[in-house]
Amino acid sequence: MPKLKDREPMVLITFHIPEKMLEALDKLVEKGIFPSRSEAIRVAIRDLLRRETLRLRNEEVKYVLG
């Protein structure tokens, strides 16, 4: 794991989430799957960005190849 000084600066964001989702997220933290809500959300966003970036690249390839 990178040292704190090697990490990109963090930016605080605020968003709304349904209570049931928050409860499910808290259970993952309680079970030790994630160390915090923030880390779980960072992982989810990272995975979403990777998946969608790959999907977009695949769509571009399909468009070019016909």
mmCIF file of N, CA and C in Angstrom:
data_model
loop_
_atom_site.group_PDB
_atom_site.id
_atom_site.type_symbol
_atom_site.label_atom_id
_atom_site.label_comp_id
_atom_site.label_asym_id
_atom_site.label_seq_id
_atom_site.Cartn_x
_atom_site.Cartn_y
_atom_site.Cartn_z
ATOM 1 N N MET A 1 0.851 -1.187 0.000
ATOM 2 C CA MET A 1 0.000 0.000 0.000
ATOM 3 C C MET A 1 0.889 1.240 0.000
ATOM 4 N N PRO A 2 0.559 2.256 -0.848
ATOM 5 C CA PRO A 2 1.407 3.434 -0.921
ATOM 6 C C PRO A 2 1.371 4.243 0.362
ATOM 7 N N LYS A 3 2.477 4.946 0.624
ATOM 8 C CA LYS A 3 2.531 5.820 1.786
ATOM 9 C C LYS A 3 1.628 7.020 1.529
ATOM 10 N N LEU A 4 1.174 7.645 2.609
ATOM 11 C CA LEU A 4 0.256 8.762 2.497
ATOM 12 C C LEU A 4 0.821 9.852 1.593
ATOM 13 N N LYS A 5 2.130 10.135 1.689
ATOM 14 C CA LYS A 5 2.705 11.212 0.885
ATOM 15 C C LYS A 5 2.699 10.866 -0.606
ATOM 16 N N ASP A 6 2.599 9.578 -0.955
ATOM 17 C CA ASP A 6 2.574 9.149 -2.347
ATOM 18 C C ASP A 6 1.172 9.168 -2.935
ATOM 19 N N ARG A 7 0.180 9.361 -2.121
ATOM 20 C CA ARG A 7 -1.210 9.333 -2.581
ATOM 21 C C ARG A 7 -1.624 10.668 -3.169
ATOM 22 N N GLU A 8 -2.571 10.569 -4.066
ATOM 23 C CA GLU A 8 -3.171 11.762 -4.642
ATOM 24 C C GLU A 8 -3.996 12.464 -3.560
ATOM 25 N N PRO A 9 -4.022 13.792 -3.563
ATOM 26 C CA PRO A 9 -4.828 14.497 -2.550
ATOM 27 C C PRO A 9 -6.299 14.105 -2.662
ATOM 28 N N MET A 10 -6.963 14.037 -1.540
ATOM 29 C CA MET A 10 -8.378 13.686 -1.507
ATOM 30 C C MET A 10 -9.229 14.948 -1.552
ATOM 31 N N VAL A 11 -10.395 14.824 -2.164
ATOM 32 C CA VAL A 11 -11.356 15.914 -2.245
ATOM 33 C C VAL A 11 -12.637 15.446 -1.565
ATOM 34 N N LEU A 12 -13.191 16.282 -0.739
ATOM 35 C CA LEU A 12 -14.420 15.950 -0.038
ATOM 36 C C LEU A 12 -15.620 16.203 -0.949
ATOM 37 N N ILE A 13 -16.500 15.200 -1.056
ATOM 38 C CA ILE A 13 -17.753 15.370 -1.792
ATOM 39 C C ILE A 13 -18.896 14.985 -0.858
ATOM 40 N N THR A 14 -20.054 15.488 -1.159
ATOM 41 C CA THR A 14 -21.246 15.157 -0.384
ATOM 42 C C THR A 14 -22.300 14.647 -1.360
ATOM 43 N N PHE A 15 -22.977 13.580 -0.987
ATOM 44 C CA PHE A 15 -24.027 13.056 -1.842
ATOM 45 C C PHE A 15 -25.078 12.379 -0.980
ATOM 46 N N HIS A 16 -26.218 12.135 -1.577
ATOM 47 C CA HIS A 16 -27.318 11.468 -0.887
ATOM 48 C C HIS A 16 -27.339 10.003 -1.282
ATOM 49 N N ILE A 17 -27.696 9.162 -0.323
ATOM 50 C CA ILE A 17 -27.762 7.721 -0.550
ATOM 51 C C ILE A 17 -28.988 7.187 0.200
ATOM 52 N N PRO A 18 -29.710 6.250 -0.387
ATOM 53 C CA PRO A 18 -30.848 5.678 0.342
ATOM 54 C C PRO A 18 -30.383 5.006 1.644
ATOM 55 N N GLU A 19 -31.207 5.102 2.660
ATOM 56 C CA GLU A 19 -30.856 4.580 3.977
ATOM 57 C C GLU A 19 -30.513 3.089 3.926
ATOM 58 N N LYS A 20 -31.241 2.319 3.133
ATOM 59 C CA LYS A 20 -30.975 0.871 3.036
ATOM 60 C C LYS A 20 -29.568 0.610 2.481
ATOM 61 N N MET A 21 -29.155 1.417 1.505
ATOM 62 C CA MET A 21 -27.796 1.259 0.956
ATOM 63 C C MET A 21 -26.749 1.585 2.013
ATOM 64 N N LEU A 22 -27.004 2.634 2.780
ATOM 65 C CA LEU A 22 -26.059 3.009 3.830
ATOM 66 C C LEU A 22 -25.953 1.910 4.881
ATOM 67 N N GLU A 23 -27.076 1.323 5.233
ATOM 68 C CA GLU A 23 -27.056 0.224 6.205
ATOM 69 C C GLU A 23 -26.254 -0.957 5.665
ATOM 70 N N ALA A 24 -26.434 -1.278 4.383
ATOM 71 C CA ALA A 24 -25.686 -2.381 3.778
ATOM 72 C C ALA A 24 -24.191 -2.049 3.734
ATOM 73 N N LEU A 25 -23.871 -0.818 3.432
ATOM 74 C CA LEU A 25 -22.477 -0.376 3.405
ATOM 75 C C LEU A 25 -21.857 -0.489 4.793
ATOM 76 N N ASP A 26 -22.579 -0.045 5.796
ATOM 77 C CA ASP A 26 -22.091 -0.131 7.171
ATOM 78 C C ASP A 26 -21.848 -1.581 7.595
ATOM 79 N N LYS A 27 -22.673 -2.503 7.123
ATOM 80 C CA LYS A 27 -22.465 -3.917 7.449
ATOM 81 C C LYS A 27 -21.151 -4.427 6.867
ATOM 82 N N LEU A 28 -20.825 -3.981 5.657
ATOM 83 C CA LEU A 28 -19.545 -4.378 5.054
ATOM 84 C C LEU A 28 -18.370 -3.849 5.876
ATOM 85 N N VAL A 29 -18.519 -2.646 6.381
ATOM 86 C CA VAL A 29 -17.466 -2.061 7.224
ATOM 87 C C VAL A 29 -17.393 -2.812 8.551
ATOM 88 N N GLU A 30 -18.538 -3.092 9.156
ATOM 89 C CA GLU A 30 -18.573 -3.824 10.434
ATOM 90 C C GLU A 30 -17.932 -5.199 10.310
ATOM 91 N N LYS A 31 -18.130 -5.868 9.170
ATOM 92 C CA LYS A 31 -17.564 -7.200 8.954
ATOM 93 C C LYS A 31 -16.081 -7.149 8.599
ATOM 94 N N GLY A 32 -15.541 -5.944 8.455
ATOM 95 C CA GLY A 32 -14.124 -5.794 8.165
ATOM 96 C C GLY A 32 -13.763 -5.948 6.696
ATOM 97 N N ILE A 33 -14.756 -5.962 5.826
ATOM 98 C CA ILE A 33 -14.486 -6.078 4.399
ATOM 99 C C ILE A 33 -13.824 -4.800 3.895
ATOM 100 N N PHE A 34 -14.247 -3.669 4.455
ATOM 101 C CA PHE A 34 -13.632 -2.374 4.161
ATOM 102 C C PHE A 34 -13.311 -1.696 5.487
ATOM 103 N N PRO A 35 -12.244 -0.896 5.526
ATOM 104 C CA PRO A 35 -11.905 -0.230 6.784
ATOM 105 C C PRO A 35 -12.816 0.954 7.110
ATOM 106 N N SER A 36 -13.506 1.487 6.100
ATOM 107 C CA SER A 36 -14.368 2.649 6.328
ATOM 108 C C SER A 36 -15.369 2.774 5.184
ATOM 109 N N ARG A 37 -16.379 3.591 5.420
ATOM 110 C CA ARG A 37 -17.337 3.897 4.363
ATOM 111 C C ARG A 37 -16.617 4.531 3.174
ATOM 112 N N SER A 38 -15.738 5.466 3.488
ATOM 113 C CA SER A 38 -15.026 6.182 2.423
ATOM 114 C C SER A 38 -14.252 5.235 1.527
ATOM 115 N N GLU A 39 -13.559 4.286 2.125
ATOM 116 C CA GLU A 39 -12.767 3.352 1.320
ATOM 117 C C GLU A 39 -13.671 2.466 0.471
ATOM 118 N N ALA A 40 -14.784 2.030 1.018
ATOM 119 C CA ALA A 40 -15.725 1.214 0.248
ATOM 120 C C ALA A 40 -16.259 1.998 -0.951
ATOM 121 N N ILE A 41 -16.575 3.255 -0.739
ATOM 122 C CA ILE A 41 -17.091 4.083 -1.831
ATOM 123 C C ILE A 41 -16.005 4.348 -2.862
ATOM 124 N N ARG A 42 -14.763 4.587 -2.424
ATOM 125 C CA ARG A 42 -13.650 4.775 -3.367
ATOM 126 C C ARG A 42 -13.461 3.541 -4.235
ATOM 127 N N VAL A 43 -13.513 2.365 -3.628
ATOM 128 C CA VAL A 43 -13.358 1.115 -4.374
ATOM 129 C C VAL A 43 -14.502 0.963 -5.382
ATOM 130 N N ALA A 44 -15.723 1.260 -4.959
ATOM 131 C CA ALA A 44 -16.876 1.136 -5.853
ATOM 132 C C ALA A 44 -16.751 2.092 -7.041
ATOM 133 N N ILE A 45 -16.335 3.313 -6.781
ATOM 134 C CA ILE A 45 -16.184 4.287 -7.866
ATOM 135 C C ILE A 45 -15.041 3.887 -8.787
ATOM 136 N N ARG A 46 -13.936 3.427 -8.216
ATOM 137 C CA ARG A 46 -12.804 2.974 -9.035
ATOM 138 C C ARG A 46 -13.224 1.840 -9.957
ATOM 139 N N ASP A 47 -13.942 0.863 -9.404
ATOM 140 C CA ASP A 47 -14.386 -0.280 -10.206
ATOM 141 C C ASP A 47 -15.365 0.160 -11.296
ATOM 142 N N LEU A 48 -16.270 1.069 -10.963
ATOM 143 C CA LEU A 48 -17.206 1.603 -11.954
ATOM 144 C C LEU A 48 -16.456 2.296 -13.088
ATOM 145 N N LEU A 49 -15.486 3.135 -12.749
ATOM 146 C CA LEU A 49 -14.722 3.847 -13.775
ATOM 147 C C LEU A 49 -13.945 2.890 -14.662
ATOM 148 N N ARG A 50 -13.333 1.876 -14.067
ATOM 149 C CA ARG A 50 -12.606 0.880 -14.871
ATOM 150 C C ARG A 50 -13.548 0.148 -15.817
ATOM 151 N N ARG A 51 -14.688 -0.303 -15.299
ATOM 152 C CA ARG A 51 -15.643 -1.054 -16.106
ATOM 153 C C ARG A 51 -16.187 -0.215 -17.253
ATOM 154 N N GLU A 52 -16.591 1.003 -16.958
ATOM 155 C CA GLU A 52 -17.182 1.858 -17.986
ATOM 156 C C GLU A 52 -16.141 2.322 -18.998
ATOM 157 N N THR A 53 -14.918 2.557 -18.563
ATOM 158 C CA THR A 53 -13.847 2.924 -19.491
ATOM 159 C C THR A 53 -13.589 1.776 -20.457
ATOM 160 N N LEU A 54 -13.532 0.567 -19.945
ATOM 161 C CA LEU A 54 -13.333 -0.608 -20.789
ATOM 162 C C LEU A 54 -14.504 -0.780 -21.755
ATOM 163 N N ARG A 55 -15.721 -0.596 -21.254
ATOM 164 C CA ARG A 55 -16.904 -0.718 -22.106
ATOM 165 C C ARG A 55 -16.867 0.307 -23.235
ATOM 166 N N LEU A 56 -16.497 1.532 -22.922
ATOM 167 C CA LEU A 56 -16.425 2.571 -23.944
ATOM 168 C C LEU A 56 -15.350 2.255 -24.983
ATOM 169 N N ARG A 57 -14.212 1.748 -24.516
ATOM 170 C CA ARG A 57 -13.147 1.367 -25.453
ATOM 171 C C ARG A 57 -13.635 0.256 -26.378
ATOM 172 N N ASN A 58 -14.345 -0.714 -25.832
ATOM 173 C CA ASN A 58 -14.874 -1.814 -26.644
ATOM 174 C C ASN A 58 -15.884 -1.306 -27.661
ATOM 175 N N GLU A 59 -16.711 -0.360 -27.253
ATOM 176 C CA GLU A 59 -17.688 0.213 -28.185
ATOM 177 C C GLU A 59 -16.975 0.947 -29.317
ATOM 178 N N GLU A 60 -15.895 1.663 -28.983
ATOM 179 C CA GLU A 60 -15.137 2.382 -30.010
ATOM 180 C C GLU A 60 -14.521 1.410 -31.000
ATOM 181 N N VAL A 61 -14.014 0.297 -30.484
ATOM 182 C CA VAL A 61 -13.421 -0.724 -31.365
ATOM 183 C C VAL A 61 -14.496 -1.300 -32.275
ATOM 184 N N LYS A 62 -15.674 -1.611 -31.728
ATOM 185 C CA LYS A 62 -16.768 -2.152 -32.543
ATOM 186 C C LYS A 62 -17.151 -1.170 -33.624
ATOM 187 N N TYR A 63 -17.193 0.128 -33.275
ATOM 188 C CA TYR A 63 -17.577 1.147 -34.243
ATOM 189 C C TYR A 63 -16.545 1.224 -35.359
ATOM 190 N N VAL A 64 -15.271 1.197 -35.016
ATOM 191 C CA VAL A 64 -14.197 1.283 -36.020
ATOM 192 C C VAL A 64 -14.182 0.047 -36.898
ATOM 193 N N LEU A 65 -14.381 -1.126 -36.292
ATOM 194 C CA LEU A 65 -14.319 -2.377 -37.048
ATOM 195 C C LEU A 65 -15.617 -2.648 -37.804
ATOM 196 N N GLY A 66 -16.672 -1.984 -37.414
ATOM 197 C CA GLY A 66 -17.949 -2.162 -38.106
ATOM 198 C C GLY A 66 -18.619 -3.357 -37.643
#
